[in-house]
Short mmCIF file of C-alpha atoms and ligand atoms in Angstrom, two decimals:
data_model
loop_
_atom_site.label_atom_id
_atom_site.label_comp_id
_atom_site.label_asym_id
_atom_site.label_seq_id
_atom_site.Cartn_x
_atom_site.Cartn_y
_atom_site.Cartn_z
CA MET A 1 11.26 5.20 17.55
CA ARG A 2 12.55 2.73 14.87
CA ILE A 3 9.46 1.72 12.32
CA ARG A 4 10.74 -1.87 11.78
CA LYS A 5 7.33 -3.26 10.83
CA ALA A 6 4.95 -2.81 8.56
CA VAL A 7 1.28 -4.47 7.70
CA LEU A 8 -0.06 -5.14 4.49
CA PRO A 9 -3.47 -6.16 4.03
CA VAL A 10 -3.84 -8.59 0.83
CA ALA A 11 -7.29 -10.46 2.00
CA GLY A 12 -9.28 -8.33 -0.71
CA LEU A 13 -11.28 -9.55 -3.03
CA GLY A 14 -10.45 -7.32 -5.86
CA THR A 15 -14.20 -6.97 -7.17
CA ARG A 16 -13.94 -4.04 -9.00
CA VAL A 17 -11.21 -5.73 -11.58
CA LEU A 18 -13.00 -8.92 -12.26
CA PRO A 19 -13.07 -11.97 -13.78
CA ALA A 20 -9.68 -10.45 -13.82
CA THR A 21 -8.78 -11.68 -10.12
CA LYS A 22 -11.09 -14.88 -10.09
CA ALA A 23 -8.39 -17.49 -9.47
CA ILE A 24 -5.24 -15.05 -8.97
CA PRO A 25 -5.07 -12.38 -5.97
CA LYS A 26 -5.32 -9.09 -7.36
CA GLU A 27 -1.73 -7.87 -5.43
CA LEU A 28 -0.57 -10.22 -7.84
CA LEU A 29 -1.39 -9.09 -11.36
CA PRO A 30 1.75 -7.73 -13.48
CA VAL A 31 2.72 -3.44 -14.13
CA VAL A 32 5.27 -4.98 -16.58
CA ASP A 33 7.67 -7.31 -15.13
CA ARG A 34 6.30 -7.21 -11.45
CA PRO A 35 3.69 -8.49 -9.96
CA VAL A 36 2.14 -4.59 -7.95
CA ILE A 37 2.94 -5.77 -4.27
CA GLN A 38 6.05 -6.18 -5.57
CA TYR A 39 6.06 -2.34 -5.99
CA VAL A 40 4.58 -1.95 -2.42
CA VAL A 41 7.33 -3.81 -0.65
CA ASP A 42 9.96 -2.30 -2.60
CA GLU A 43 8.92 0.71 -0.91
CA ALA A 44 8.45 -0.78 2.36
CA LEU A 45 11.89 -1.95 1.99
CA GLU A 46 13.33 1.60 0.97
CA ALA A 47 12.00 2.92 4.07
CA GLY A 48 13.83 0.65 6.52
CA ILE A 49 11.14 -1.79 7.34
CA GLU A 50 12.90 -5.27 7.56
CA HIS A 51 9.58 -7.17 8.71
CA ILE A 52 6.62 -7.81 6.92
CA VAL A 53 2.81 -9.28 7.83
CA PHE A 54 0.78 -10.08 5.06
CA VAL A 55 -2.96 -10.30 6.24
CA THR A 56 -4.25 -12.86 3.81
CA GLY A 57 -7.71 -14.98 3.22
CA ARG A 58 -8.26 -17.36 1.23
CA GLY A 59 -6.91 -18.27 -2.28
CA LYS A 60 -4.36 -15.97 -1.02
CA GLY A 61 -1.42 -18.73 -0.85
CA ALA A 62 0.12 -17.41 -4.20
CA ILE A 63 1.52 -13.82 -2.58
CA GLU A 64 3.20 -16.50 0.72
CA ASP A 65 4.98 -18.82 -2.87
CA TYR A 66 5.89 -15.09 -4.72
CA PHE A 67 8.47 -14.68 -1.87
CA ASP A 68 9.50 -17.58 -1.18
CA HIS A 69 12.11 -19.36 -3.07
CA ALA A 70 10.49 -21.51 -6.22
CA HIS A 71 14.07 -23.93 -6.55
CA GLU A 72 13.00 -25.80 -9.41
CA LEU A 73 12.46 -22.91 -11.52
CA GLU A 74 15.27 -21.14 -10.09
CA SER A 75 17.89 -24.96 -10.67
CA GLN A 76 16.44 -24.42 -14.65
CA LEU A 77 17.83 -21.02 -15.02
CA LYS A 78 20.95 -21.62 -13.32
CA ALA A 79 21.45 -24.77 -15.82
CA LYS A 80 19.90 -22.77 -18.68
CA ASN A 81 22.94 -19.91 -18.02
CA LYS A 82 19.76 -17.45 -17.55
CA THR A 83 21.50 -15.27 -15.25
CA ASP A 84 19.34 -11.81 -15.66
CA ILE A 85 15.65 -13.64 -15.07
CA LEU A 86 17.52 -15.17 -11.95
CA THR A 87 19.01 -12.20 -9.89
CA ALA A 88 15.78 -10.93 -11.00
CA VAL A 89 14.13 -13.48 -9.80
CA ASP A 90 15.97 -13.93 -6.73
CA ALA A 91 14.80 -10.39 -5.53
CA SER A 92 11.81 -10.81 -5.37
CA ARG A 93 12.14 -13.19 -2.36
CA LEU A 94 11.88 -12.06 1.44
CA PRO A 95 15.02 -12.79 3.34
CA ALA A 96 13.97 -16.17 5.65
CA GLY A 97 12.44 -14.85 9.08
CA ARG A 98 11.47 -11.55 7.78
CA SER A 99 7.72 -12.16 6.65
CA SER A 100 4.96 -13.26 8.44
CA PHE A 101 1.65 -14.35 6.69
CA VAL A 102 -2.17 -13.69 9.27
CA ARG A 103 -5.87 -14.73 8.45
CA GLN A 104 -7.95 -12.50 8.01
CA GLN A 105 -10.75 -14.89 8.36
CA ALA A 106 -14.22 -12.83 7.70
CA PRO A 107 -13.83 -9.96 5.78
CA LEU A 108 -14.48 -7.37 7.83
CA GLY A 109 -13.09 -4.48 6.71
CA LEU A 110 -9.25 -2.52 6.35
CA GLY A 111 -9.52 -2.17 10.52
CA HIS A 112 -10.25 -5.09 11.44
CA ALA A 113 -6.85 -6.87 9.13
CA VAL A 114 -4.86 -4.34 9.90
CA TRP A 115 -6.83 -5.61 14.40
CA CYS A 116 -5.25 -9.23 12.56
CA ALA A 117 -1.65 -7.93 13.00
CA ARG A 118 -1.82 -7.32 16.85
CA ASP A 119 0.60 -10.20 17.90
CA VAL A 120 3.28 -10.48 15.44
CA ILE A 121 3.68 -6.37 15.65
CA GLY A 122 3.58 -6.12 19.08
CA ASP A 123 3.61 -3.10 21.53
CA GLU A 124 5.78 -0.30 18.80
CA PRO A 125 4.85 1.14 16.21
CA PHE A 126 4.47 0.41 12.35
CA ALA A 127 3.22 1.05 9.30
CA VAL A 128 0.56 -0.24 7.05
CA LEU A 129 0.95 0.11 3.49
CA LEU A 130 -1.95 -0.57 0.77
CA PRO A 131 -1.15 -3.62 -1.26
CA ASP A 132 -3.23 -2.24 -4.50
CA VAL A 133 -1.81 1.11 -4.01
CA ILE A 134 1.45 1.89 -5.66
CA VAL A 135 2.86 5.24 -4.96
CA LYS A 136 5.46 6.76 -6.98
CA GLY A 137 8.27 8.92 -5.33
CA LYS A 138 11.71 9.58 -4.97
CA PRO A 139 11.91 8.68 -2.07
CA SER A 140 9.41 6.74 -1.31
CA SER A 141 6.25 7.76 0.14
CA LEU A 142 6.70 6.16 3.07
CA LYS A 143 10.28 6.76 2.99
CA GLN A 144 9.49 10.31 3.28
CA MET A 145 7.11 9.91 5.69
CA VAL A 146 9.28 8.54 8.14
CA ASP A 147 11.39 11.11 7.90
CA ALA A 148 8.95 13.24 8.95
CA PHE A 149 7.81 10.69 11.72
CA ALA A 150 11.83 10.37 13.04
CA LYS A 151 10.91 14.49 13.33
CA VAL A 152 7.46 14.56 14.82
CA GLY A 153 6.73 11.40 16.76
CA GLY A 154 2.73 10.33 17.12
CA ASN A 155 1.12 9.19 14.21
CA VAL A 156 1.52 9.96 10.89
CA ILE A 157 -0.29 9.51 7.79
CA ALA A 158 0.01 10.12 4.13
CA VAL A 159 -3.00 12.31 1.96
CA ASP A 160 -3.31 13.49 -1.30
CA PRO A 161 -5.33 15.81 -3.27
CA VAL A 162 -8.12 14.31 -5.43
CA PRO A 163 -10.97 15.97 -7.44
CA GLU A 164 -13.64 16.50 -5.41
CA GLU A 165 -16.17 14.09 -7.11
CA ARG A 166 -13.92 11.50 -6.02
CA VAL A 167 -13.51 12.00 -2.43
CA SER A 168 -16.31 9.99 -1.28
CA SER A 169 -14.43 6.73 -3.04
CA TYR A 170 -11.37 7.63 0.62
CA GLY A 171 -11.00 8.06 4.05
CA VAL A 172 -11.17 12.16 3.45
CA ILE A 173 -9.18 14.79 6.88
CA ALA A 174 -10.00 18.11 7.65
CA PRO A 175 -6.88 19.93 7.97
CA VAL A 176 -6.22 22.51 10.16
CA GLU A 177 -3.05 23.50 9.73
CA ARG A 178 0.47 23.32 7.94
CA ASP A 179 3.46 23.06 8.15
CA GLY A 180 5.57 22.44 5.43
CA ARG A 181 4.24 19.24 3.90
CA LEU A 182 2.78 18.43 7.44
CA ILE A 183 -0.64 18.60 8.58
CA ARG A 184 -2.16 19.10 11.90
CA MET A 185 -6.11 17.49 11.15
CA SER A 186 -8.96 18.29 13.23
CA GLY A 187 -10.76 15.39 12.38
CA MET A 188 -11.29 12.59 9.62
CA VAL A 189 -14.20 10.58 8.29
CA GLU A 190 -14.10 7.69 5.86
CA LYS A 191 -16.29 7.89 2.64
CA PRO A 192 -18.29 11.52 3.23
CA PRO A 193 -20.80 12.02 1.38
CA ARG A 194 -19.39 15.19 -1.38
CA GLU A 195 -21.57 17.76 0.22
CA THR A 196 -20.07 16.76 3.63
CA ALA A 197 -16.16 16.69 2.86
CA PRO A 198 -13.96 18.25 5.04
CA SER A 199 -11.68 18.52 2.18
CA ASN A 200 -9.88 17.02 -0.51
CA LEU A 201 -7.03 15.02 1.09
CA ALA A 202 -7.76 12.09 0.60
CA ILE A 203 -5.89 8.88 2.51
CA THR A 204 -4.18 7.25 0.37
CA GLY A 205 -2.83 3.87 1.83
CA ARG A 206 0.31 3.97 3.47
CA TYR A 207 0.08 4.94 7.40
CA ILE A 208 2.93 5.24 10.30
CA LEU A 209 0.84 4.33 13.77
CA GLN A 210 1.31 3.69 17.57
CA PRO A 211 0.03 0.61 18.72
CA GLU A 212 -2.72 1.39 20.83
CA ILE A 213 -4.30 1.69 17.76
CA PHE A 214 -5.14 -1.79 18.24
CA ALA A 215 -7.65 -1.49 21.62
CA LEU A 216 -9.34 0.86 19.49
CA LEU A 217 -10.30 -1.03 16.75
CA GLU A 218 -11.10 -4.37 19.00
CA LYS A 219 -13.79 -2.39 20.27
CA GLN A 220 -14.45 -0.57 17.25
CA GLY A 221 -18.57 -1.08 15.16
CA ALA A 222 -18.84 -1.42 11.19
CA GLY A 223 -19.48 2.25 9.98
CA ALA A 224 -19.47 3.05 6.67
CA GLY A 225 -19.84 0.29 3.84
CA GLY A 226 -21.27 -2.09 6.80
CA GLU A 227 -17.17 -2.98 7.55
CA ILE A 228 -14.34 -1.55 10.51
CA GLN A 229 -13.10 1.21 9.67
CA LEU A 230 -9.20 2.16 10.02
CA THR A 231 -9.99 5.82 9.56
CA ASP A 232 -12.99 5.65 12.78
CA ALA A 233 -10.48 3.81 15.13
CA MET A 234 -7.48 6.57 13.52
CA ALA A 235 -9.97 9.34 14.44
CA LYS A 236 -10.10 8.45 17.98
CA LEU A 237 -6.62 7.37 18.33
CA MET A 238 -6.18 11.42 17.70
CA GLU A 239 -8.26 12.15 20.82
CA SER A 240 -5.78 11.06 22.62
CA GLN A 241 -2.42 11.67 20.66
CA ALA A 242 -0.08 13.51 18.62
CA PHE A 243 -1.92 12.95 14.75
CA TYR A 244 -0.02 14.28 10.94
CA ALA A 245 -1.16 14.22 7.77
CA TYR A 246 1.91 14.48 5.42
CA GLU A 247 1.22 15.01 1.58
CA PHE A 248 3.71 13.74 -0.16
CA GLU A 249 6.01 13.90 -3.58
CA GLY A 250 5.21 11.44 -5.50
CA SER A 251 2.61 10.08 -7.83
CA VAL A 252 -0.64 7.53 -6.97
CA HIS A 253 -1.74 5.08 -8.86
CA ASP A 254 -4.81 2.94 -7.43
CA CYS A 255 -4.43 -0.47 -9.54
CA GLY A 256 -7.54 -1.49 -7.32
CA ASN A 257 -10.09 -0.17 -10.56
CA LYS A 258 -9.26 -0.29 -14.17
CA THR A 259 -8.25 3.21 -14.91
CA GLY A 260 -5.52 3.16 -12.16
CA TYR A 261 -4.84 -0.14 -13.31
CA PHE A 262 -3.87 1.09 -16.86
CA ASP A 263 -2.28 4.04 -15.77
CA ALA A 264 0.27 2.39 -14.40
CA VAL A 265 1.22 -0.21 -15.97
CA LEU A 266 1.63 2.58 -18.31
CA THR A 267 4.01 5.12 -16.85
CA PHE A 268 6.14 2.45 -15.97
CA ALA A 269 6.40 0.49 -19.24
CA LEU A 270 7.49 4.69 -20.13
CA GLU A 271 10.12 3.99 -17.46
CA ASN A 272 10.89 0.45 -17.73
CA PRO A 273 14.29 0.27 -19.73
CA ASP A 274 13.28 -2.55 -21.72
CA THR A 275 9.76 -1.03 -22.97
CA ALA A 276 9.95 2.77 -22.33
CA GLU A 277 10.97 3.21 -26.30
CA PHE A 278 8.19 0.72 -27.59
CA ALA A 279 5.70 2.38 -24.45
CA ARG A 280 6.60 5.73 -26.19
CA ALA A 281 6.41 4.88 -29.51
CA LEU A 282 3.17 3.29 -29.38
CA VAL A 283 1.80 6.35 -27.48
CA LYS A 284 2.26 8.31 -30.38
CA LYS A 285 0.93 6.12 -32.51
CA VAL A 286 -2.54 6.09 -30.75
CA ALA A 287 -2.29 9.81 -30.15
CA GLY A 288 -2.08 10.08 -34.28
CA THR A 289 -5.50 7.77 -34.34
CA LEU A 290 -7.13 9.99 -31.68
C1 LIG B 301 -9.15 2.62 1.95
C2 LIG B 301 -9.74 3.15 2.86
C3 LIG B 301 -9.34 4.39 2.62
C4 LIG B 301 -8.83 5.24 1.97
C5 LIG B 301 -8.29 4.28 0.81
C6 LIG B 301 -6.69 4.87 0.02
O1 LIG B 301 -10.57 2.28 1.36
O2 LIG B 301 -10.56 3.03 3.87
O3 LIG B 301 -9.62 5.44 3.52
O4 LIG B 301 -8.95 7.04 1.17
O5 LIG B 301 -7.53 2.54 1.10
O6 LIG B 301 -7.13 3.59 -1.37
P1 LIG B 301 -10.85 1.77 0.04
O7 LIG B 301 -9.97 1.50 -1.24
O8 LIG B 301 -10.35 0.57 0.97
O9 LIG B 301 -11.86 1.20 0.24
#
């Protein structure tokens, strides 16, 4: 079955990059010339997603505006013949009727945020993309997962090896058997202490899930950090459905913290035709002073 819809939970407060996110959503922080969330939406579209469900919260209205027309701006750019900029602005808009915005009314956790999208998703498998994680891959990481899902079905979640001292910041899987990039698991756990973590394979924020997850989320109590965790409900779903981890090809840039955000800006500045030459020269100059 085709994956047509994706959930982007964008209600998070962005506390790790305050005060930058005091008055603007963390998802709109710029990485060179596009906000973080644009990279994530582009990844979803590349994977064939047709409808994006944003789970928003108070203070996140600018995200809704970002994906809409900006009539005054567009007519001014047109009047001034700024065609290139107008083209970039046009490309950021989502087609009419192809996005929905639902509210997560209280910060109860990622599992609760995904559950808030249940009516819009309905009874079909869907994707979840965490909007502060940019995954750079060719094809995109979700596209790689969609292709794997087309072969094996069930549920597929992206994983990536992380240094052992960082496992307690992530959901972590217990791998059993590997077939290429697909991994069968015996379990998964949210933010385990380093000593008891079942592996160093972290869940990276890209998921393909069956709709049965919603009934489990509905009953899911609070877990790690006192929040309703998606990982806990997925661990239960694993008991009754096929579930695979997928070690994708690509690099992960977590823009929800200072170093990951800086990594994303530098990585994409070194690639963008407008900034690549300058960024390379700057890196060399700075390296020479260290
Ligand atoms: C969330 C998930 C976690 C995952 C991580 C990826 O945690 O709960 O399983 O590994 O995203 O970034 P958060 O970063 O919201 O604490």
